[in-house]
Amino acid sequence: MNDSTRRSGRLGLGIVGAGRVGPVLGAALAGAGHAIVGISAVSAESRERAQAMLPQAPILEVPTLVERSELVILAVPDRELPGLVAGLAATGTWQPGQLVLHTAPAYGVEVLRPAAEAGAIPLAVHPAFEFTGTSLDLARLAESWFAVTAPTPVLPIAQALVVEMGGEPVVIAEADRPAYAEAIATATAFSRSIVEQSTGILAGIGVENPGSFLSSLLRSAVDNALTRAGAPTALDVGDVLEALGGAADGPAEGDPGDDGRGWYLRGE
């Protein structure tokens, strides 16, 4: 890690996967001051998305990207994650001390064990949010909760990264990740199915713009249901940052070498 990065507390960020999630999270972290090392993108569509969201980021091969990054975001489909992590471990690509964060809802950090055995720091962070893959998502992240799973000593790192993206971290135990993924999948699929069925019926009886017609009804119905379910109180970001500051002995607040974001983000 070079001296300028050490002084600023910023991380060199590499994004594996240019689907709807990776470029948006990369843009959010870049907005918090982290430096984009690059992004991997294979298809023409993914390259276009990467260019739109991260125009200054070079498109790199995955091994090169991982070797150059201090924080690696693995934003790939769930089914591809285990093989990707194990393959990079087999080729000796993971770097000791680098942060490795995946976004798959069904997995905790156990899937990152091959990277952890090479000295990387494993983090599982899933935004409970359906992405469009466009800049519209950046504002909506501020209204979103993120499921966070990590070993206890490094849990504050994952929480801090979520706060930097504007979200609210909620800790999910490793053993509970499959149940969490089921809840997310159920809510997403059921919501989409209901909308499609209802708008189809309205269109069939001649209602123009059935989606717009139902928008207020659906939002109010969902809001009321969430209220009855006991919508949680928003997390106090100040409490999180205070807890992070006491997580271990790092540079004192106000130290010229610390920008207040925390030594734990620098991997020192």
Tab-separated table of C-alpha atoms in Angstrom:
chain	number	residue	atom	x	y	z
A	1	MET	CA	0.000	0.000	0.000
A	2	ASN	CA	1.484	3.340	-0.971
A	3	ASP	CA	1.969	6.249	1.432
A	4	SER	CA	-0.777	8.432	-0.062
A	5	THR	CA	-3.343	5.655	0.372
A	6	ARG	CA	-2.140	5.043	3.921
A	7	ARG	CA	-2.515	8.718	4.800
A	8	SER	CA	-5.950	9.145	3.255
A	9	GLY	CA	-7.480	5.859	4.401
A	10	ARG	CA	-8.796	5.236	0.896
A	11	LEU	CA	-8.761	1.817	-0.689
A	12	GLY	CA	-7.950	0.673	-4.199
A	13	LEU	CA	-11.211	-0.943	-5.297
A	14	GLY	CA	-11.560	-3.718	-7.875
A	15	ILE	CA	-14.981	-4.916	-9.046
A	16	VAL	CA	-15.440	-8.415	-10.422
A	17	GLY	CA	-18.690	-8.443	-12.375
A	18	ALA	CA	-20.363	-5.651	-14.328
A	19	GLY	CA	-23.964	-6.718	-13.865
A	20	ARG	CA	-26.506	-4.463	-12.220
A	21	VAL	CA	-24.921	-4.551	-8.749
A	22	GLY	CA	-21.133	-4.219	-9.055
A	23	PRO	CA	-20.892	-0.934	-10.969
A	24	VAL	CA	-23.428	0.748	-8.672
A	25	LEU	CA	-21.616	-0.275	-5.481
A	26	GLY	CA	-18.349	0.766	-7.091
A	27	ALA	CA	-19.767	4.192	-7.931
A	28	ALA	CA	-21.101	4.563	-4.390
A	29	LEU	CA	-17.708	3.761	-2.853
A	30	ALA	CA	-15.935	5.969	-5.374
A	31	GLY	CA	-18.236	8.756	-4.232
A	32	ALA	CA	-16.968	8.132	-0.702
A	33	GLY	CA	-13.420	8.680	-1.906
A	34	HIS	CA	-12.142	5.210	-2.717
A	35	ALA	CA	-10.083	4.757	-5.879
A	36	ILE	CA	-11.398	2.477	-8.630
A	37	VAL	CA	-8.603	0.184	-9.799
A	38	GLY	CA	-10.746	-1.416	-12.480
A	39	ILE	CA	-13.699	-3.628	-13.301
A	40	SER	CA	-14.110	-6.913	-15.124
A	41	ALA	CA	-16.676	-7.047	-17.918
A	42	VAL	CA	-17.087	-9.670	-20.626
A	43	SER	CA	-20.264	-9.059	-22.608
A	44	ALA	CA	-20.971	-5.955	-24.673
A	45	GLU	CA	-23.855	-5.101	-22.338
A	46	SER	CA	-21.679	-5.333	-19.234
A	47	ARG	CA	-18.978	-3.209	-20.863
A	48	GLU	CA	-21.545	-0.540	-21.699
A	49	ARG	CA	-22.840	-0.570	-18.133
A	50	ALA	CA	-19.325	-0.323	-16.727
A	51	GLN	CA	-18.549	2.600	-19.024
A	52	ALA	CA	-21.767	4.398	-18.064
A	53	MET	CA	-21.359	3.994	-14.304
A	54	LEU	CA	-17.558	4.072	-14.007
A	55	PRO	CA	-16.260	5.877	-17.106
A	56	GLN	CA	-12.734	6.270	-15.751
A	57	ALA	CA	-12.331	2.652	-14.663
A	58	PRO	CA	-10.210	0.408	-16.900
A	59	ILE	CA	-11.631	-2.981	-17.852
A	60	LEU	CA	-9.190	-5.613	-16.611
A	61	GLU	CA	-8.888	-9.374	-16.520
A	62	VAL	CA	-9.988	-10.823	-13.179
A	63	PRO	CA	-6.546	-12.039	-11.952
A	64	THR	CA	-4.929	-8.686	-12.740
A	65	LEU	CA	-7.789	-6.844	-11.075
A	66	VAL	CA	-7.548	-8.897	-7.886
A	67	GLU	CA	-3.771	-8.602	-7.662
A	68	ARG	CA	-3.935	-4.797	-7.887
A	69	SER	CA	-6.829	-4.190	-5.462
A	70	GLU	CA	-6.998	-3.661	-1.725
A	71	LEU	CA	-10.767	-4.184	-1.692
A	72	VAL	CA	-12.275	-6.687	-4.138
A	73	ILE	CA	-16.038	-6.763	-4.689
A	74	LEU	CA	-17.292	-10.057	-6.102
A	75	ALA	CA	-20.626	-9.119	-7.669
A	76	VAL	CA	-21.294	-12.332	-9.575
A	77	PRO	CA	-24.259	-14.742	-9.632
A	78	ASP	CA	-24.517	-16.997	-6.577
A	79	ARG	CA	-23.817	-20.148	-8.594
A	80	GLU	CA	-20.520	-18.741	-9.910
A	81	LEU	CA	-19.132	-17.523	-6.594
A	82	PRO	CA	-17.655	-20.733	-5.079
A	83	GLY	CA	-15.805	-21.681	-8.252
A	84	LEU	CA	-14.473	-18.164	-8.757
A	85	VAL	CA	-13.106	-17.913	-5.219
A	86	ALA	CA	-11.554	-21.377	-5.319
A	87	GLY	CA	-10.077	-20.827	-8.776
A	88	LEU	CA	-8.364	-17.610	-7.760
A	89	ALA	CA	-6.999	-19.353	-4.676
A	90	ALA	CA	-5.639	-22.210	-6.781
A	91	THR	CA	-3.664	-19.760	-8.906
A	92	GLY	CA	-2.321	-17.887	-5.869
A	93	THR	CA	-4.093	-14.668	-6.841
A	94	TRP	CA	-5.501	-13.599	-3.463
A	95	GLN	CA	-3.340	-11.132	-1.549
A	96	PRO	CA	-2.724	-11.226	2.211
A	97	GLY	CA	-4.536	-8.408	3.989
A	98	GLN	CA	-6.827	-7.444	1.113
A	99	LEU	CA	-10.569	-7.170	1.736
A	100	VAL	CA	-12.772	-9.554	-0.258
A	101	LEU	CA	-16.478	-8.721	-0.271
A	102	HIS	CA	-19.172	-10.717	-2.038
A	103	THR	CA	-22.778	-9.674	-2.625
A	104	ALA	CA	-24.538	-13.064	-2.887
A	105	PRO	CA	-27.515	-13.267	-0.484
A	106	ALA	CA	-27.349	-17.020	0.114
A	107	TYR	CA	-23.734	-17.141	1.293
A	108	GLY	CA	-21.958	-15.890	4.360
A	109	VAL	CA	-18.181	-15.832	4.611
A	110	GLU	CA	-17.595	-19.584	4.522
A	111	VAL	CA	-17.661	-19.452	0.717
A	112	LEU	CA	-14.663	-17.114	0.928
A	113	ARG	CA	-12.598	-19.582	2.964
A	114	PRO	CA	-10.083	-20.223	0.124
A	115	ALA	CA	-9.376	-16.484	-0.007
A	116	ALA	CA	-9.203	-16.233	3.789
A	117	GLU	CA	-6.723	-19.110	3.924
A	118	ALA	CA	-4.506	-17.043	1.629
A	119	GLY	CA	-4.647	-14.149	4.112
A	120	ALA	CA	-7.559	-12.130	2.702
A	121	ILE	CA	-10.249	-10.627	4.946
A	122	PRO	CA	-13.701	-12.081	4.121
A	123	LEU	CA	-16.877	-9.962	4.119
A	124	ALA	CA	-20.408	-10.836	2.952
A	125	VAL	CA	-22.547	-7.761	2.193
A	126	HIS	CA	-25.888	-7.993	0.400
A	127	PRO	CA	-28.017	-4.918	-0.337
A	128	ALA	CA	-31.704	-5.743	0.237
A	129	PHE	CA	-32.569	-3.843	-2.893
A	130	GLU	CA	-33.478	-4.576	-6.515
A	131	PHE	CA	-31.002	-2.822	-8.785
A	132	THR	CA	-31.581	-1.226	-12.160
A	133	GLY	CA	-27.846	-0.966	-12.813
A	134	THR	CA	-28.114	2.788	-13.428
A	135	SER	CA	-27.293	5.963	-11.530
A	136	LEU	CA	-30.874	5.968	-10.194
A	137	ASP	CA	-29.754	3.293	-7.746
A	138	LEU	CA	-27.238	5.562	-6.036
A	139	ALA	CA	-29.908	7.724	-4.409
A	140	ARG	CA	-32.000	4.695	-3.507
A	141	LEU	CA	-29.098	3.065	-1.671
A	142	ALA	CA	-29.574	5.657	1.055
A	143	GLU	CA	-32.983	4.119	1.779
A	144	SER	CA	-31.698	0.546	1.800
A	145	TRP	CA	-30.604	-1.963	4.393
A	146	PHE	CA	-27.631	-4.267	3.846
A	147	ALA	CA	-27.227	-7.761	5.273
A	148	VAL	CA	-23.722	-8.039	6.711
A	149	THR	CA	-21.888	-11.208	7.720
A	150	ALA	CA	-18.237	-11.258	8.761
A	151	PRO	CA	-15.941	-12.654	11.455
A	152	THR	CA	-16.459	-10.650	14.635
A	153	PRO	CA	-13.044	-8.893	14.611
A	154	VAL	CA	-13.644	-7.465	11.131
A	155	LEU	CA	-17.407	-6.937	11.278
A	156	PRO	CA	-16.884	-3.167	11.805
A	157	ILE	CA	-15.120	-3.003	8.430
A	158	ALA	CA	-18.179	-4.320	6.609
A	159	GLN	CA	-20.485	-2.034	8.579
A	160	ALA	CA	-18.343	0.994	7.813
A	161	LEU	CA	-18.315	0.249	4.085
A	162	VAL	CA	-22.115	0.021	4.101
A	163	VAL	CA	-22.386	3.354	5.899
A	164	GLU	CA	-20.051	4.886	3.319
A	165	MET	CA	-22.399	3.703	0.575
A	166	GLY	CA	-25.261	5.439	2.363
A	167	GLY	CA	-26.957	2.257	3.565
A	168	GLU	CA	-27.812	0.758	6.938
A	169	PRO	CA	-26.010	-2.458	8.001
A	170	VAL	CA	-27.888	-5.310	9.682
A	171	VAL	CA	-25.858	-8.246	10.985
A	172	ILE	CA	-26.981	-11.678	9.755
A	173	ALA	CA	-25.401	-14.774	11.288
A	174	GLU	CA	-23.560	-17.177	9.009
A	175	ALA	CA	-26.041	-19.967	9.755
A	176	ASP	CA	-28.976	-17.690	8.914
A	177	ARG	CA	-27.882	-16.673	5.416
A	178	PRO	CA	-29.957	-19.375	3.624
A	179	ALA	CA	-33.094	-18.254	5.475
A	180	TYR	CA	-32.262	-14.643	4.696
A	181	ALA	CA	-31.866	-15.470	0.997
A	182	GLU	CA	-35.219	-17.266	1.027
A	183	ALA	CA	-36.917	-14.211	2.525
A	184	ILE	CA	-35.378	-11.926	-0.097
A	185	ALA	CA	-36.289	-14.254	-2.962
A	186	THR	CA	-39.851	-14.658	-1.698
A	187	ALA	CA	-40.440	-10.934	-1.327
A	188	THR	CA	-38.959	-10.171	-4.742
A	189	ALA	CA	-40.682	-12.928	-6.707
A	190	PHE	CA	-44.051	-12.472	-4.992
A	191	SER	CA	-44.043	-8.701	-5.501
A	192	ARG	CA	-43.154	-9.033	-9.160
A	193	SER	CA	-45.755	-11.753	-9.726
A	194	ILE	CA	-48.549	-9.785	-8.071
A	195	VAL	CA	-47.772	-6.667	-10.093
A	196	GLU	CA	-47.675	-8.598	-13.356
A	197	GLN	CA	-50.929	-10.412	-12.594
A	198	SER	CA	-52.793	-7.297	-11.464
A	199	THR	CA	-51.635	-5.086	-14.331
A	200	GLY	CA	-52.494	-7.851	-16.771
A	201	ILE	CA	-56.068	-7.986	-15.500
A	202	LEU	CA	-56.456	-4.214	-15.728
A	203	ALA	CA	-54.981	-4.118	-19.216
A	204	GLY	CA	-57.455	-6.830	-20.196
A	205	ILE	CA	-60.410	-4.625	-19.258
A	206	GLY	CA	-59.016	-1.642	-21.113
A	207	VAL	CA	-57.289	0.348	-18.369
A	208	GLU	CA	-54.491	2.404	-19.900
A	209	ASN	CA	-51.113	2.511	-18.113
A	210	PRO	CA	-52.121	-0.108	-15.520
A	211	GLY	CA	-48.745	0.157	-13.790
A	212	SER	CA	-49.238	3.851	-13.077
A	213	PHE	CA	-52.843	3.179	-12.062
A	214	LEU	CA	-51.724	0.706	-9.367
A	215	SER	CA	-48.584	2.487	-8.203
A	216	SER	CA	-50.101	4.438	-5.309
A	217	LEU	CA	-52.209	1.471	-4.211
A	218	LEU	CA	-49.289	-0.933	-4.184
A	219	ARG	CA	-46.934	1.453	-2.393
A	220	SER	CA	-49.490	2.260	0.294
A	221	ALA	CA	-50.449	-1.400	0.730
A	222	VAL	CA	-46.802	-2.435	1.102
A	223	ASP	CA	-46.042	0.454	3.456
A	224	ASN	CA	-49.022	-0.464	5.635
A	225	ALA	CA	-48.010	-4.129	5.683
A	226	LEU	CA	-44.449	-3.238	6.653
A	227	THR	CA	-45.718	-0.980	9.434
A	228	ARG	CA	-47.857	-3.797	10.828
A	229	ALA	CA	-44.812	-6.093	10.620
A	230	GLY	CA	-42.872	-3.661	12.815
A	231	ALA	CA	-40.637	-1.572	10.598
A	232	PRO	CA	-37.294	-1.183	12.440
A	233	THR	CA	-35.933	2.096	13.666
A	234	ALA	CA	-33.269	3.577	11.409
A	235	LEU	CA	-29.734	2.840	12.561
A	236	ASP	CA	-27.896	5.712	14.171
A	237	VAL	CA	-24.792	6.121	12.017
A	238	GLY	CA	-23.072	7.972	14.848
A	239	ASP	CA	-23.427	4.912	17.073
A	240	VAL	CA	-21.846	2.723	14.398
A	241	LEU	CA	-18.897	5.033	13.894
A	242	GLU	CA	-18.416	5.358	17.662
A	243	ALA	CA	-18.375	1.576	17.966
A	244	LEU	CA	-15.918	1.325	15.108
A	245	GLY	CA	-13.594	3.813	16.732
A	246	GLY	CA	-13.367	1.564	19.784
A	247	ALA	CA	-12.977	-1.680	17.863
A	248	ALA	CA	-9.199	-1.714	18.289
A	249	ASP	CA	-6.282	0.564	18.907
A	250	GLY	CA	-5.742	2.680	15.789
A	251	PRO	CA	-4.719	6.300	15.187
A	252	ALA	CA	-6.315	8.751	17.559
A	253	GLU	CA	-9.149	10.924	16.306
A	254	GLY	CA	-7.773	14.164	14.943
A	255	ASP	CA	-4.415	12.604	14.095
A	256	PRO	CA	-3.173	14.302	10.875
A	257	GLY	CA	-2.619	10.851	9.406
A	258	ASP	CA	-6.255	9.856	9.937
A	259	ASP	CA	-9.153	11.339	7.978
A	260	GLY	CA	-11.699	10.170	10.553
A	261	ARG	CA	-12.834	7.225	8.431
A	262	GLY	CA	-10.867	4.800	10.584
A	263	TRP	CA	-7.637	2.882	10.434
A	264	TYR	CA	-9.603	-0.346	10.069
A	265	LEU	CA	-10.431	0.563	6.462
A	266	ARG	CA	-6.773	0.741	5.608
A	267	GLY	CA	-6.007	-2.778	6.777
A	268	GLU	CA	-3.245	-1.622	9.103
